[in-house]
mmCIF file with all atom_site columns, C-alpha atoms in Angstrom:
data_model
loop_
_atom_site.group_PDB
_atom_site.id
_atom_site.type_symbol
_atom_site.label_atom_id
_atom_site.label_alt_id
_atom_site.label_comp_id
_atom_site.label_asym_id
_atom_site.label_entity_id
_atom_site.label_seq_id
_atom_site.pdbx_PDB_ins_code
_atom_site.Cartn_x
_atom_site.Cartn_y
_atom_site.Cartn_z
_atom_site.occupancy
_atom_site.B_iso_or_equiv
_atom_site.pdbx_formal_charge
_atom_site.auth_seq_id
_atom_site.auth_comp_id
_atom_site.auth_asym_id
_atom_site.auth_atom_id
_atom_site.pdbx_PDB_model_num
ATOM 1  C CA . UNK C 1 1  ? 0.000   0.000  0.000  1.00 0.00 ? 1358 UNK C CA 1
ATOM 2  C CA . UNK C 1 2  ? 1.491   3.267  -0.910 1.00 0.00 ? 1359 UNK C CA 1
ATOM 3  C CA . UNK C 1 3  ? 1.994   6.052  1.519  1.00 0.00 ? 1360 UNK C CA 1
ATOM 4  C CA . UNK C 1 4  ? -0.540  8.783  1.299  1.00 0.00 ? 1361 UNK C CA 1
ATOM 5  C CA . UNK C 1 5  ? 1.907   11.771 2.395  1.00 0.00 ? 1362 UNK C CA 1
ATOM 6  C CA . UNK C 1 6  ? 4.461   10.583 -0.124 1.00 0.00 ? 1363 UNK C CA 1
ATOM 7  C CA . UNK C 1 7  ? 4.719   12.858 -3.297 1.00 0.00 ? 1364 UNK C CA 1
ATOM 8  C CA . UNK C 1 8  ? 6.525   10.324 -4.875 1.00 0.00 ? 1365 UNK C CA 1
ATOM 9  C CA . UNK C 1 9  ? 9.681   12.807 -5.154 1.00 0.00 ? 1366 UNK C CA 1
ATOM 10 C CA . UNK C 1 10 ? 11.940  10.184 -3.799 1.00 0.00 ? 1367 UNK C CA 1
ATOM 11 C CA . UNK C 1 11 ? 12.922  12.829 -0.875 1.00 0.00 ? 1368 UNK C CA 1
ATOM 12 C CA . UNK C 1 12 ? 12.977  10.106 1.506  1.00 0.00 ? 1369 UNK C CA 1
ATOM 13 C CA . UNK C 1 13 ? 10.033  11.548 3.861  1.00 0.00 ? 1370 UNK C CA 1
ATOM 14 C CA . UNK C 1 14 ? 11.691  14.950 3.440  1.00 0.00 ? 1371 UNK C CA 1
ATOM 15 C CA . UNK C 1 15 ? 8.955   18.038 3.207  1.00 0.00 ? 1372 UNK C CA 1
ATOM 16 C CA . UNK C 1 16 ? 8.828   19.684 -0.766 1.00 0.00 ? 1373 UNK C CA 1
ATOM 17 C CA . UNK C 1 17 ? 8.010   23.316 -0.313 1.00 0.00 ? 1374 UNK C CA 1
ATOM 18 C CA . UNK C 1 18 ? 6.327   23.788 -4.011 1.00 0.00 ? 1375 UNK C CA 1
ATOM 19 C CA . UNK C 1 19 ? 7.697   26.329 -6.696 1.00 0.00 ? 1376 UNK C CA 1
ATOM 20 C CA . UNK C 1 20 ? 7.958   30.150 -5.085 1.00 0.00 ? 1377 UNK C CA 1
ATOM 21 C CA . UNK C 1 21 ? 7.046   29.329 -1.609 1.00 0.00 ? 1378 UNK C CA 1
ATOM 22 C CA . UNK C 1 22 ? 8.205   30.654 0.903  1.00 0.00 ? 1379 UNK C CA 1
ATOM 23 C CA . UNK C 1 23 ? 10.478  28.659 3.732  1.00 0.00 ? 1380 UNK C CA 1
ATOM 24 C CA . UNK C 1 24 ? 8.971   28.531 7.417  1.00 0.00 ? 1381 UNK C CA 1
ATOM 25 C CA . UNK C 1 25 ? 10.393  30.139 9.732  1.00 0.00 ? 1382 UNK C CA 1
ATOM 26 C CA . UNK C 1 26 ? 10.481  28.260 13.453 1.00 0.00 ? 1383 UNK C CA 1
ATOM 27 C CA . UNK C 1 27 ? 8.787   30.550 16.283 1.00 0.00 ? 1384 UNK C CA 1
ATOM 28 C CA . UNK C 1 28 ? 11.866  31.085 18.076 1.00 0.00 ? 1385 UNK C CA 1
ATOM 29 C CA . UNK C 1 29 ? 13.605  32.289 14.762 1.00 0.00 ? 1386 UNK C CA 1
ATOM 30 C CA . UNK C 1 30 ? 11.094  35.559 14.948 1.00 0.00 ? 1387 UNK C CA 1
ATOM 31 C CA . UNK C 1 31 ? 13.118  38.825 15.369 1.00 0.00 ? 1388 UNK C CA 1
ATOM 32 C CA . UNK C 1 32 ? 13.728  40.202 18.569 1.00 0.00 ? 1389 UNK C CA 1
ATOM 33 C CA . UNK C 1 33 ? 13.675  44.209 19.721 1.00 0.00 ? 1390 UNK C CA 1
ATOM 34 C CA . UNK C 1 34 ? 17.141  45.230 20.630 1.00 0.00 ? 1391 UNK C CA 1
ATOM 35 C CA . UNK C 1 35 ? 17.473  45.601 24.363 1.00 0.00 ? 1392 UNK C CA 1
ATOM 36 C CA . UNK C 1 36 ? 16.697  49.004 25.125 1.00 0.00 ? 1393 UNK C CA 1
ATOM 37 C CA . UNK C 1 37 ? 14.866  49.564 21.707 1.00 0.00 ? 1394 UNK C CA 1
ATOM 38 C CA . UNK C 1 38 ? 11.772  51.502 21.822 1.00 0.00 ? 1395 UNK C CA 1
ATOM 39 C CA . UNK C 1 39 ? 8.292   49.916 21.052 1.00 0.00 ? 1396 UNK C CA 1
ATOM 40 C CA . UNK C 1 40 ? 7.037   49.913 17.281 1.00 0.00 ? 1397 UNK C CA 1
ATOM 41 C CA . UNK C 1 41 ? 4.027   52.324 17.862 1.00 0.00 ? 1398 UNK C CA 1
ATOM 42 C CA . UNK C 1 42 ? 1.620   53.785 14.654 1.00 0.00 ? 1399 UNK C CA 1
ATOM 43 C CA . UNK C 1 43 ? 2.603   57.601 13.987 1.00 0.00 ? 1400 UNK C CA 1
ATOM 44 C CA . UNK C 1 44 ? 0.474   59.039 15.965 1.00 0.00 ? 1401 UNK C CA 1
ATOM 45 C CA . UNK C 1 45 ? -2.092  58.158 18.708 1.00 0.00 ? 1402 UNK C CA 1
ATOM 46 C CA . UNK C 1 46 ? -4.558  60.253 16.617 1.00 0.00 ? 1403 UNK C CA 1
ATOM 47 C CA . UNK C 1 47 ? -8.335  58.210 16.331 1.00 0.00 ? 1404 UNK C CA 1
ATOM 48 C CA . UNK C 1 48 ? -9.603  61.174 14.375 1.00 0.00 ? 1405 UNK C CA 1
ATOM 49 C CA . UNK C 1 49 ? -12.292 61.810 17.434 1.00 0.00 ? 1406 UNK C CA 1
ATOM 50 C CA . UNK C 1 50 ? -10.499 65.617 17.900 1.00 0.00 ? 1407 UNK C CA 1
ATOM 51 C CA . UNK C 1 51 ? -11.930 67.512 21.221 1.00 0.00 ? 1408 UNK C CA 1
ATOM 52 C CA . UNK C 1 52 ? -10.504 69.413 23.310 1.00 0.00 ? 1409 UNK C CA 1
ATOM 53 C CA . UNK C 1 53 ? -13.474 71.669 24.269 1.00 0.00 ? 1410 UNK C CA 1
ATOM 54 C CA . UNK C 1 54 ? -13.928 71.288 28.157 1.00 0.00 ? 1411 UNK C CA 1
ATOM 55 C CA . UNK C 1 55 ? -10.518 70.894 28.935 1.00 0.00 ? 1412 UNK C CA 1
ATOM 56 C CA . UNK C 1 56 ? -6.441  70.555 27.411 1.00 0.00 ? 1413 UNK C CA 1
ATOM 57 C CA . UNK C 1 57 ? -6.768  66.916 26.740 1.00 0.00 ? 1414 UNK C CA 1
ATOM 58 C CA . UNK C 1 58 ? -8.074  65.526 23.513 1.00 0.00 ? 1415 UNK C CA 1
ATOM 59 C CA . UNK C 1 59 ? -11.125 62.928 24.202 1.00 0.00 ? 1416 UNK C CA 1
ATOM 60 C CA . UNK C 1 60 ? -9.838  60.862 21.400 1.00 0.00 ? 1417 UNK C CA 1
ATOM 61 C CA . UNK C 1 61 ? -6.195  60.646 22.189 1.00 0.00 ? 1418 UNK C CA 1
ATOM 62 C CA . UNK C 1 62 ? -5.489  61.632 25.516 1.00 0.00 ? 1419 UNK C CA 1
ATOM 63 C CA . UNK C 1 63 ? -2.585  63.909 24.046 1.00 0.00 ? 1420 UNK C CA 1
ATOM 64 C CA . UNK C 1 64 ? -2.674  67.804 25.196 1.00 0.00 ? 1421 UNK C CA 1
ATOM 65 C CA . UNK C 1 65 ? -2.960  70.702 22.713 1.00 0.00 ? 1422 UNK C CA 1
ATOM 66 C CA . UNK C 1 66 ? 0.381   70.909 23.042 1.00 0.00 ? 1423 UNK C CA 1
ATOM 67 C CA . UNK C 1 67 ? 1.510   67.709 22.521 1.00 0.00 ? 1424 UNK C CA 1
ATOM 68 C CA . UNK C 1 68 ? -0.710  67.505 19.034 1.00 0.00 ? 1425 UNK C CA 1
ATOM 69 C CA . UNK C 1 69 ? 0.633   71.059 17.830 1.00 0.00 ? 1426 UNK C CA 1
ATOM 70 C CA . UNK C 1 70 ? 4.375   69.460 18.727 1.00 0.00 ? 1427 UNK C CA 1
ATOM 71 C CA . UNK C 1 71 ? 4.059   65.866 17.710 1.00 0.00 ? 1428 UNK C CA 1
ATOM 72 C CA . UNK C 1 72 ? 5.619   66.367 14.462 1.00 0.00 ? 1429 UNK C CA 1
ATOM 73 C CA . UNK C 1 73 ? 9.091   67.496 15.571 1.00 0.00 ? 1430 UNK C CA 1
ATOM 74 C CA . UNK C 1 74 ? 8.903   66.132 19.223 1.00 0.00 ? 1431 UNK C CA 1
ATOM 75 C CA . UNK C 1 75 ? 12.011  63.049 19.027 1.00 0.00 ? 1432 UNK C CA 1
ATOM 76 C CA . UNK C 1 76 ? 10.975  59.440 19.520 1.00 0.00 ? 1433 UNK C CA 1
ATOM 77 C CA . UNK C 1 77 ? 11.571  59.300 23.008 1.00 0.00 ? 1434 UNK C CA 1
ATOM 78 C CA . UNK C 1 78 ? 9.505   61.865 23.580 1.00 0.00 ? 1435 UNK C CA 1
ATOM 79 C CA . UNK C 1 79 ? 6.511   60.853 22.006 1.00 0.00 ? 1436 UNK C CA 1
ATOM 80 C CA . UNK C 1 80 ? 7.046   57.165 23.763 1.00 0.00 ? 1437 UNK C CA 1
ATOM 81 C CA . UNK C 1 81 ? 6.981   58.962 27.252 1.00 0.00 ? 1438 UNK C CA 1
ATOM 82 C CA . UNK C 1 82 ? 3.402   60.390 26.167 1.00 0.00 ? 1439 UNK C CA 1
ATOM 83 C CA . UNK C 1 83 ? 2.638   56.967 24.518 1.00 0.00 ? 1440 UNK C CA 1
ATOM 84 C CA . UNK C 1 84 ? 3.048   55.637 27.789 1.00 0.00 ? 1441 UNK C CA 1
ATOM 85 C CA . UNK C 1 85 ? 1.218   58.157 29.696 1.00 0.00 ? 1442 UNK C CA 1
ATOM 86 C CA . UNK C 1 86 ? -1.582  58.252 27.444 1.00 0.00 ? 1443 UNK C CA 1
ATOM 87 C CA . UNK C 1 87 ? -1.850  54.387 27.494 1.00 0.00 ? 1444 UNK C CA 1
ATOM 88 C CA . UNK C 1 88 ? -2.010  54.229 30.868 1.00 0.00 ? 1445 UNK C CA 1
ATOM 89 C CA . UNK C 1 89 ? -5.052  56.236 31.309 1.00 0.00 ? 1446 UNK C CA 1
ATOM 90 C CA . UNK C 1 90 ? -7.036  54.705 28.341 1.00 0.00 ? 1447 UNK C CA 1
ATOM 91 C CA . UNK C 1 91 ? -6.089  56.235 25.539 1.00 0.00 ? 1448 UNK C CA 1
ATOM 92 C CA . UNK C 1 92 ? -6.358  56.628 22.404 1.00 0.00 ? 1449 UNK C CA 1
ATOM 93 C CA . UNK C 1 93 ? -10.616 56.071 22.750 1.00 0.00 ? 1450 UNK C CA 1
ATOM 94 C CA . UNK C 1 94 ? -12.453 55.933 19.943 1.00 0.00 ? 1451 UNK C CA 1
ATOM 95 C CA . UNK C 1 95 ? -16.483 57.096 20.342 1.00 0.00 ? 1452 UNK C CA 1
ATOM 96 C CA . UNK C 1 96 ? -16.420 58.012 23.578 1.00 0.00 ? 1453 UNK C CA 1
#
């Protein structure tokens, strides 16, 4: 009786990855963050729910009015200490 796995290659039980396919690569193979690396993060917190009417602090992001009027030249660790500020309180919040 023949072996249904075998693709009759003659690869001796060895896997054939067809034509163009991609290898796999093992879980533990899966790049790592450099030690001290900071977090990949989107480019802004911004949900696009802009308010800052009662108070400095945008209901959509968390970020103050200052922090949105700076964000663009601000340097990547500061925008990771307000990533981590604004993610501890619960931001970004969309339709609240």
């Amino acid at each position: 009786m023949s072996d249904p796995h075998d693709n009759g290659a003659g690869t001796g039980g060895a896997p054939v990855r067809p034509v163009g396919a991609l290898p796999q690569r093992p879980v533990g193979a899966l790049p790592q963050r450099p030690v001290g690396a900071l977090p990949q993060r989107p480019d802004t917190p911004c949900v696009a729910v802009c308010s800052t009417t009662f108070d400095e602090i945008c209901r959509g992001c968390g970020r103050t009015y200052v922090e949105v009027a700076n964000w663009v030249s601000m340097s990547a660790e500061e925008k990771e200490r307000v990533w981590v500020r604004i993610l501890a309180q619960g931001y970004p919040r969309r339709n609240t």
